[in-house]
Coordinates of C-alpha atoms and ligand atoms in Angstrom, one line a residue:
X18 CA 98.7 92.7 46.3
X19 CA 101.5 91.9 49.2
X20 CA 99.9 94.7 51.0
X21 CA 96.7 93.2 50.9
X22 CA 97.8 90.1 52.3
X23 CA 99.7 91.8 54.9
X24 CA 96.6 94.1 56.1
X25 CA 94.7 90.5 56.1
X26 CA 97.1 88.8 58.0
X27 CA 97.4 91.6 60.6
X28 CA 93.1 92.0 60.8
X29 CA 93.2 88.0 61.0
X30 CA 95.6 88.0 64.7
X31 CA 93.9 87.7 67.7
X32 CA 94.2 91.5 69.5
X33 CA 96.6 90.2 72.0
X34 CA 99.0 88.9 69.7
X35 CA 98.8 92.4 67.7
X36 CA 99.3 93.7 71.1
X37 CA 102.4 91.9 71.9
X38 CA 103.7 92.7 68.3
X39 CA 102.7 96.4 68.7
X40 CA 104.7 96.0 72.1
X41 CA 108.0 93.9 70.3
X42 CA 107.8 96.5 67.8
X43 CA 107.8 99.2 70.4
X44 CA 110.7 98.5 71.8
X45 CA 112.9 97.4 69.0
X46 CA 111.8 100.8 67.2
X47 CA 112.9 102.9 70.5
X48 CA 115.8 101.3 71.0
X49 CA 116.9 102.2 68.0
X50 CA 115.6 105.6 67.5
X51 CA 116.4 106.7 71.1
X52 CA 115.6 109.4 72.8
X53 CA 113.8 110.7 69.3
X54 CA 111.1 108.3 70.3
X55 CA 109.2 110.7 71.3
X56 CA 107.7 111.4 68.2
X57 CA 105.7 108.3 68.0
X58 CA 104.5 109.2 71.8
X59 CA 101.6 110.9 70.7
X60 CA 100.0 107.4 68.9
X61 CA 100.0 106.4 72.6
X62 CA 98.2 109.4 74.6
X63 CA 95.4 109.0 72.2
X64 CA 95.1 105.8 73.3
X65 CA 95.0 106.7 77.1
X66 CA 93.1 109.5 76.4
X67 CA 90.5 107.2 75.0
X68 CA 90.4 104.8 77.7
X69 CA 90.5 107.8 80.1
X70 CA 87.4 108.6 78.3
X71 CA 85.7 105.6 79.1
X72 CA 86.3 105.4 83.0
X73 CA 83.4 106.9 83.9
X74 CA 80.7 106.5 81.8
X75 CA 81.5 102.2 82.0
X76 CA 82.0 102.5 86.0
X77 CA 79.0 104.2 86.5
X78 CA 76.7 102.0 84.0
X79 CA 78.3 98.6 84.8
X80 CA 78.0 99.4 88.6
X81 CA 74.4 99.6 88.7
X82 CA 73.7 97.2 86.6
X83 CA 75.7 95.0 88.8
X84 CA 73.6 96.1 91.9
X85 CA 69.9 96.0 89.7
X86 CA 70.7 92.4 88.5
X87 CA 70.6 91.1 92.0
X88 CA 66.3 90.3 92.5
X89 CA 65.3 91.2 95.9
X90 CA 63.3 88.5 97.6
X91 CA 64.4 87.4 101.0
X92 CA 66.5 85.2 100.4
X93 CA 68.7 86.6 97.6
X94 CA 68.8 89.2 99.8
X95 CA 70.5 86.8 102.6
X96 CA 72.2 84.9 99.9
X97 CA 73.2 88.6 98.0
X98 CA 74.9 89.9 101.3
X99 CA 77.0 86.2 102.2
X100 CA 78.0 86.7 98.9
X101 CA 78.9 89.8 98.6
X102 CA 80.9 90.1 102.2
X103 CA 82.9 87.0 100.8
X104 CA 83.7 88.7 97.4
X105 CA 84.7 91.8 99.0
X106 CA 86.5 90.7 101.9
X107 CA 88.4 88.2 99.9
X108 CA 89.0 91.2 97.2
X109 CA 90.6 93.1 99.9
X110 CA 93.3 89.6 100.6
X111 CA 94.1 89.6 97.0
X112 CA 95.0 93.1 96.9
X113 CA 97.2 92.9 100.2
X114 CA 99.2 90.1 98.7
X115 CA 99.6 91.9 95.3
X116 CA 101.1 94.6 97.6
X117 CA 102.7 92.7 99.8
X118 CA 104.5 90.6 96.6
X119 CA 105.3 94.0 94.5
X120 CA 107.2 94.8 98.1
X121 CA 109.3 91.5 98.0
X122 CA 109.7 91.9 93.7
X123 CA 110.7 95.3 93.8
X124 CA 109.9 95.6 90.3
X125 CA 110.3 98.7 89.3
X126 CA 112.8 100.3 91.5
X127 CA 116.0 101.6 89.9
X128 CA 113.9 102.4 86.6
X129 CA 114.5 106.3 87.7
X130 CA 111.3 107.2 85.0
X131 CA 110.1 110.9 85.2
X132 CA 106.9 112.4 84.7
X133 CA 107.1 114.1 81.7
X134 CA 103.2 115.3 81.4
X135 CA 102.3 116.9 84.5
X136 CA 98.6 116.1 83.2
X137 CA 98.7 112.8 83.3
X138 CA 99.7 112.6 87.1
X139 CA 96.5 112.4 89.4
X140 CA 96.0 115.1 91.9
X141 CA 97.7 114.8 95.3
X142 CA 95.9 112.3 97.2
X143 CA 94.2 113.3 100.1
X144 CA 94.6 112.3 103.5
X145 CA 92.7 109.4 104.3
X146 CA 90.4 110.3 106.5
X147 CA 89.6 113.1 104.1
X148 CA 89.1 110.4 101.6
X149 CA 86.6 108.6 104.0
X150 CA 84.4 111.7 104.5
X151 CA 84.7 112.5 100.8
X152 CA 83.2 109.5 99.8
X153 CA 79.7 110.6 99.8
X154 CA 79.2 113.1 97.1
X155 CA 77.8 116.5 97.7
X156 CA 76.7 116.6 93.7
X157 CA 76.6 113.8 92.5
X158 CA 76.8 115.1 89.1
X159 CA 80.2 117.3 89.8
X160 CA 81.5 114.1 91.0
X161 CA 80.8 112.4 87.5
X162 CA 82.4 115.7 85.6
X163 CA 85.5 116.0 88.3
X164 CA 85.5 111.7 87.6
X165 CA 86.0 111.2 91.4
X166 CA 85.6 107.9 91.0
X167 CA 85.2 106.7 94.8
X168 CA 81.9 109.2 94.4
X169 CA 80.9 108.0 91.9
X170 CA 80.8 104.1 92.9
X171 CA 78.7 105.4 96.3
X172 CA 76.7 107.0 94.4
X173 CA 76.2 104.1 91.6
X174 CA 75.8 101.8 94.6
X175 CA 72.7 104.2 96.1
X176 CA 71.1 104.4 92.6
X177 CA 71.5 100.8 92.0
X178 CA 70.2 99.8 95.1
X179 CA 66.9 102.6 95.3
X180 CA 65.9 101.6 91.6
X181 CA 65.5 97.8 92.3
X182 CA 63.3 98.8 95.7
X183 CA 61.5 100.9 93.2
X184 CA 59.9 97.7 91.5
X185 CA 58.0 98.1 88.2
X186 CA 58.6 102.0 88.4
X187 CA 62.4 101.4 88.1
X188 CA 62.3 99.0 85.3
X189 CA 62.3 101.6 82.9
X190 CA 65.7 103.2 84.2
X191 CA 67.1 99.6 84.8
X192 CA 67.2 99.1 80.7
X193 CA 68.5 102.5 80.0
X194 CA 71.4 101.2 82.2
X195 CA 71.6 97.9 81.0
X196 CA 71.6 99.1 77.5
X197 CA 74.1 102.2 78.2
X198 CA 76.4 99.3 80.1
X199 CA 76.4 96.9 76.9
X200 CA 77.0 100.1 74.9
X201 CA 80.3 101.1 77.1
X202 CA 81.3 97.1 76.9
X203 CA 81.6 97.7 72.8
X204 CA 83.5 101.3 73.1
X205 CA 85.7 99.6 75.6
X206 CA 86.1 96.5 72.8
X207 CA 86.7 99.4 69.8
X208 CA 89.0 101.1 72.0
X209 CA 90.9 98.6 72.7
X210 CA 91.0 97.8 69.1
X211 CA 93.6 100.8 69.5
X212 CA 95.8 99.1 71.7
X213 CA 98.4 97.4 69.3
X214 CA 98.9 100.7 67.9
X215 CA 99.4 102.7 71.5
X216 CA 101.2 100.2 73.3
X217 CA 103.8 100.3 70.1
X218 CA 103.7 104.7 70.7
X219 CA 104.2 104.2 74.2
X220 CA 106.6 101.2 74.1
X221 CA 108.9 102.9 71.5
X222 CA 108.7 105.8 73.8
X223 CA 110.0 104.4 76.8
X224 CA 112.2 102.0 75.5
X225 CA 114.1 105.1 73.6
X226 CA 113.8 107.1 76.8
X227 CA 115.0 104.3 79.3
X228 CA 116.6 102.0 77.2
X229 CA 116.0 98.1 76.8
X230 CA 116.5 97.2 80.0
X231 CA 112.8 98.4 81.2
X232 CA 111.8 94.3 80.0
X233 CA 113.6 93.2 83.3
X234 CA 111.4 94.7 85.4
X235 CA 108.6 93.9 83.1
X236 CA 109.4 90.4 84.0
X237 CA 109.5 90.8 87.5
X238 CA 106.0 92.3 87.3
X239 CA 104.7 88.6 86.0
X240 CA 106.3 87.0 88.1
X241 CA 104.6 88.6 91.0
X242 CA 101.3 88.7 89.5
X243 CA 101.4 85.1 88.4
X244 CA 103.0 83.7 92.0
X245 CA 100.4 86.0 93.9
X246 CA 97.3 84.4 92.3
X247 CA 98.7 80.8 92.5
X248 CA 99.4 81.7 96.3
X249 CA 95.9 83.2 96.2
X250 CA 93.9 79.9 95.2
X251 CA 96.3 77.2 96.4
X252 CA 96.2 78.3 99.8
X253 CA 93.7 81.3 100.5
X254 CA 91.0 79.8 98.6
X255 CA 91.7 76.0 99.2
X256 CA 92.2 77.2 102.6
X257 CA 88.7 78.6 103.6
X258 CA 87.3 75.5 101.5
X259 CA 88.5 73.8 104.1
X260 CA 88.6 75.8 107.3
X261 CA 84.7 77.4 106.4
X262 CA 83.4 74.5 104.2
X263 CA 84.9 71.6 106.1
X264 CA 85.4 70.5 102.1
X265 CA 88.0 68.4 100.4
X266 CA 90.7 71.5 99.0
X267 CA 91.4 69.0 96.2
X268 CA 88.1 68.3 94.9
X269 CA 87.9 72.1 94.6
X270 CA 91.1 72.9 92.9
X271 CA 90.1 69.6 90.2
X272 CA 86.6 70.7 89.7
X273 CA 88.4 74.4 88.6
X274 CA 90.6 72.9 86.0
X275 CA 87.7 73.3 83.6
X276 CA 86.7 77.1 83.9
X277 CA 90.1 77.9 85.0
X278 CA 91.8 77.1 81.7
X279 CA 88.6 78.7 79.9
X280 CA 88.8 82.1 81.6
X281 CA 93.2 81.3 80.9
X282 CA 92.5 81.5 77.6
X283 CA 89.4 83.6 76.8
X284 CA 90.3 86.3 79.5
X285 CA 86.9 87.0 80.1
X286 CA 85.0 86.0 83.6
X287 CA 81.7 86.7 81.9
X288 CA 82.6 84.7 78.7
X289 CA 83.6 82.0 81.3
X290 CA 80.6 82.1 82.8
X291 CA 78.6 79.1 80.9
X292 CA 82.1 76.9 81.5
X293 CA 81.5 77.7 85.7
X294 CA 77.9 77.6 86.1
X295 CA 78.0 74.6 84.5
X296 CA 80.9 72.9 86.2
X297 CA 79.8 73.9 89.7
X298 CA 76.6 72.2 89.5
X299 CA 78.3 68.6 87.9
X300 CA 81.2 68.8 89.4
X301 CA 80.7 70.5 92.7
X302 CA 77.1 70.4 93.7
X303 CA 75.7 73.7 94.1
X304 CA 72.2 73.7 93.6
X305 CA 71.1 75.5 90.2
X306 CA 69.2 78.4 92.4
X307 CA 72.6 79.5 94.0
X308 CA 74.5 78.6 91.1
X309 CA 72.9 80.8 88.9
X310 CA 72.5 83.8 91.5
X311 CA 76.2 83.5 93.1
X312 CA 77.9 83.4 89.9
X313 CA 76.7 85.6 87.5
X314 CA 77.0 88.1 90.6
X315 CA 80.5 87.2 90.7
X316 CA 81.1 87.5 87.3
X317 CA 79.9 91.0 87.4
X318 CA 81.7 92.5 90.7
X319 CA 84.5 89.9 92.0
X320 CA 87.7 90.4 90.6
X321 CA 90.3 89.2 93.4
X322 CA 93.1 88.3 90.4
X323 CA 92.4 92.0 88.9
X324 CA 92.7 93.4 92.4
X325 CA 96.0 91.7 93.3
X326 CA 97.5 93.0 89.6
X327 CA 96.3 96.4 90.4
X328 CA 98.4 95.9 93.7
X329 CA 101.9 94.8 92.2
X330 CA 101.1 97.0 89.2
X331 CA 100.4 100.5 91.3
X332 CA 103.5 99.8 93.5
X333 CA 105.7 98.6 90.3
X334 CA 104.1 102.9 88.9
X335 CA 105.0 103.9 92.2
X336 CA 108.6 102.3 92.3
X337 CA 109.3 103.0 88.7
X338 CA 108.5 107.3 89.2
X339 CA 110.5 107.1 93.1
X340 CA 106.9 107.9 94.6
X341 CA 107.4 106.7 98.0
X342 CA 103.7 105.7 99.2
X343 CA 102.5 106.1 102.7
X344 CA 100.6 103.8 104.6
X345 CA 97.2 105.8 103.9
X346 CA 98.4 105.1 100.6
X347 CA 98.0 101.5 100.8
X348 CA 95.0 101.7 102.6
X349 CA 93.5 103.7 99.7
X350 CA 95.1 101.3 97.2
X351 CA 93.2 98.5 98.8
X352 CA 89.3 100.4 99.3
X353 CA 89.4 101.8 95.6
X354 CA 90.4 98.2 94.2
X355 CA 87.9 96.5 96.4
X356 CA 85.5 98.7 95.1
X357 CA 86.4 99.4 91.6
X358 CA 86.5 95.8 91.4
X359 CA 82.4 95.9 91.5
X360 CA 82.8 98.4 88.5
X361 CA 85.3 96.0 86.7
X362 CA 83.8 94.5 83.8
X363 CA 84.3 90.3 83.2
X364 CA 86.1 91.4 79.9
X365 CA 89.1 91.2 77.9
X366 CA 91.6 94.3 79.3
X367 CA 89.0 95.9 81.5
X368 CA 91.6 95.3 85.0
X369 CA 93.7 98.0 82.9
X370 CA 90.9 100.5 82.0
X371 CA 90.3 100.2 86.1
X372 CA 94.2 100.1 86.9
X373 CA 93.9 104.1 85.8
X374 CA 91.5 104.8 88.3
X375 CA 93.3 103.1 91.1
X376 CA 96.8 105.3 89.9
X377 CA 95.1 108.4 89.9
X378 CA 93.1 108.0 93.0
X379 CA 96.5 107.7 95.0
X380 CA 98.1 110.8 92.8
X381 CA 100.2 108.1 90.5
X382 CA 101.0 109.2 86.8
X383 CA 99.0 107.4 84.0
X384 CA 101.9 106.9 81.6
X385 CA 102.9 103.9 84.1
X386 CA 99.9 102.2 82.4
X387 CA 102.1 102.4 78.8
X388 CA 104.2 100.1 80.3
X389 CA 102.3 97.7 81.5
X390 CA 100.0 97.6 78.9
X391 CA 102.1 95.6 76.5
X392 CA 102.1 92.6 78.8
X393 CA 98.8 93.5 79.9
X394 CA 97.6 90.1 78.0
X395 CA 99.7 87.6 79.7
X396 CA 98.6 89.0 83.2
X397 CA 94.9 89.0 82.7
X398 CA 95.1 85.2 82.0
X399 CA 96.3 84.9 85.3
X400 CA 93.8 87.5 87.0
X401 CA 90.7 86.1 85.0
X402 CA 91.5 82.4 86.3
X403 CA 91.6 84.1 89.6
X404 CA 88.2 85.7 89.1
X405 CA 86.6 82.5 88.5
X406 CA 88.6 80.5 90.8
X407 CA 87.0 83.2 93.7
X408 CA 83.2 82.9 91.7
X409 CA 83.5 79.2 92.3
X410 CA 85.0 79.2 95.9
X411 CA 82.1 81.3 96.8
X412 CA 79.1 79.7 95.5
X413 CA 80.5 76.7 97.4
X414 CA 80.6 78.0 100.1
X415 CA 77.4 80.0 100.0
X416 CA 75.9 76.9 98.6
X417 CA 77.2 74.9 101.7
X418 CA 76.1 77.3 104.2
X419 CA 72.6 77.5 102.7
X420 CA 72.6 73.4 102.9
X421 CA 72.4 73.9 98.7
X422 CA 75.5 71.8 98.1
X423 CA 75.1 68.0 97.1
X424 CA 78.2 66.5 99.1
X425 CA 78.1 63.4 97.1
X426 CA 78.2 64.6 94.3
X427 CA 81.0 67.4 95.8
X428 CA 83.4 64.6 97.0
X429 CA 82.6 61.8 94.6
X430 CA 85.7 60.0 94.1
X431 CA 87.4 60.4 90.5
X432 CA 86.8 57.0 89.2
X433 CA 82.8 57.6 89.4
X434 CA 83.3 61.4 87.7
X435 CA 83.8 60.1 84.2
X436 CA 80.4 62.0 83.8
X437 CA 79.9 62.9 80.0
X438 CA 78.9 66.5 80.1
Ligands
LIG511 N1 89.6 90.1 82.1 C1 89.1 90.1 83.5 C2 87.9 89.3 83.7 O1 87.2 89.1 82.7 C3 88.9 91.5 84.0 C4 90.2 92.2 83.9 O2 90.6 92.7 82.9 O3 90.9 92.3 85.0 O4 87.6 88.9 84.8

């Protein structure tokens, strides 16, 4: 009977509270257990071998997808490429300050962790240039079985791009993808279903093998996250508002509270999506043909507050093994986020699944991701808002450049914006 209502209570808790439980748990359990841990250790690799699993099989789908679900007339081609240079390029800002914050934070140096399966460390990163040339694979299919990931996004990219100039002939293929991509969306949900249960492995783990004190720098890490995406939209994206739009910064940041505090709490850019579409066309303007091409675009490939937390987050890995990185290393950290950021799906925990990627591109070990995992919740609130904040400041701006942006309704003053919805 009490066991009943226990197992109900538990199924009833949103997965992120289980998460932080399983992570609470975790820790109290290792610290008392010490070193003997280790036991529970293997609850956790079965849940990063699962998400290991999923890497390339959701990369691959959701990529081309991504590419086919842009419709090629002239102008979303014109519109499609503005776009995309300002997702990318800003991708590529996000990430620099995520780097250039873990740097300031420090947060995981003195943590003296060890490696303590050799598997789980990705191969020695090659040299960049190496990397560059690399890009293109040979086999495309030995690329998918090796899971070279920055292959495998060319590759996607090529496939995506040749099926939608194949017209009615590629339809077919298109909704194998599409279907395969919604598919990988629920494994990724199931699998994550797991992640109370690892994060409490892993967490017990480490915090037997390290001690306690691993929370610090746990804290540090969300601090850095959550002060590089406020930095990120208060001034980066407030600031092109207003140096490329020639708009009013603080009729953007208002018209964001809405989706902002919807992708806070739903940590999902994709679940967001209805909350931004429909507050960039009331609030903001955007006409409903670039509203409704720019943003489900972004939804699908811009992820500037996942980028920047894969930034602080490799360099916390980094700093908590005593990997020194070089500055290849960086520049590698920034090109596989920028592009695995078009792989990255608008859901719940998928910045994590991608975080992998990122560590074993530069030869980081993969048990990093046990510890952040169990604050992996309280930093994608942060990241998503980002996300959306960046979907938004883009279709403005694409809006504005393409004279689609109502500037009365954009800078109507907030007495008159009592609109009912
Ligand atoms: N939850 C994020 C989003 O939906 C993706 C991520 O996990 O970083 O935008």
């Amino acid at each position: 009977m009490t066991n009943t209502a226990t197992t109900s209570v538990w199924g009833g808790l949103a997965l992120w509270k289980k998460i932080l439980i399983g992570m609470a748990l975790g820790v109290i359990v290792g610290g008392i257990m010490g070193p003997s841990a280790e036991v529970l250790k293997p609850i956790g690799t079965l849940f990063i071998n699962a998400i290991k699993m999923l890497i390339v099989p959701l990369v691959f789908c959701s990529l081309i997808v991504g590419v086919t679900s842009m419709k090629d007339t002239t102008k979303m081609g014109r519109v499609g490429i503005k776009a995309i240079a300002l997702y990318l390029g800003t991708t590529a800002v996000a990430i620099t300050i995520g780097l250039v914050l873990a740097n300031i934070f420090l947060p995981g140096v003195g943590l003296n962790m060890t490696v303590s399966d050799p598997n789980t460390v990705g191969k020695e990163a090659p040299a960049f240039i190496q990397t560059l040339l690399n890009m293109i694979p040979k086999n495309p299919i030995s690329a998918l079985a090796a899971g070279n990931i920055l292959q495998i996004i060319i590759f996607a990219l090529g496939l995506g791009v040749a099926l939608t100039l194949c017209g009615e002939k590629g339809e077919p293929a298109i909704k194998v993808f599409e279907s395969l991509a919604e598919a990988m969306y629920k494994m990724t949900e199931l699998v994550m279903k797991l992640a109370p249960y690892g994060v409490f492995g892993l967490m017990a783990w480490v915090a037997g093998k390290y001690g306690v004190d691993i929370l610090l720098p746990l804290i540090k890490v969300i601090a850095a996250v959550y002060i590089g995406c406020v930095v990120h939209v208060l001034v980066f994206y407030s600031g092109l508002i207003k140096v490329v739009g020639g708009l009013s910064p603080a009729r953007y940041l208002k018209g964001l509270v809405t989706p902002a505090a919807v992708a806070f709490t739903t940590t999902s850019s994709s679940g967001t999506l209805p909350a931004t579409i429909k507050a960039s066309r009331e609030e903001m303007g955007v006409s409903k043909s670039i509203s409704s091409f720019v943003l489900p675009l972004g939804a699908t490939i811009n992820m500037d507050g996942t980028a920047l937390y894969q930034g602080v987050c490799a360099l916390f890995i980094a700093q908590a093994f005593g990997i020194d990185l070089e500055f290849s290393d960086y520049i590698v950290i920034i090109l596989t986020s920028t592009l695995a950021s078009i792989g990255t799906a608008g859901v719940p925990g998928a910045g994590l699944i991608m975080l992998s990627l990122v560590l074993s591109t530069v030869g980081l070990p993969l048990e990093g991701l046990a510890i952040v995992a169990g604050i992996d919740r309280i930093l994608d609130m942060a990241r998503t808002s980002v996300n959306v904040c960046g979907d938004m400041m883009v279709t403005i701006l694409v809006g504005k450049s393409e004279n689609e942006l109502d500037e009365s309704v954009y800078n109507k003053t907030t007495a008159s914006s009592h609109k009912t919805a």
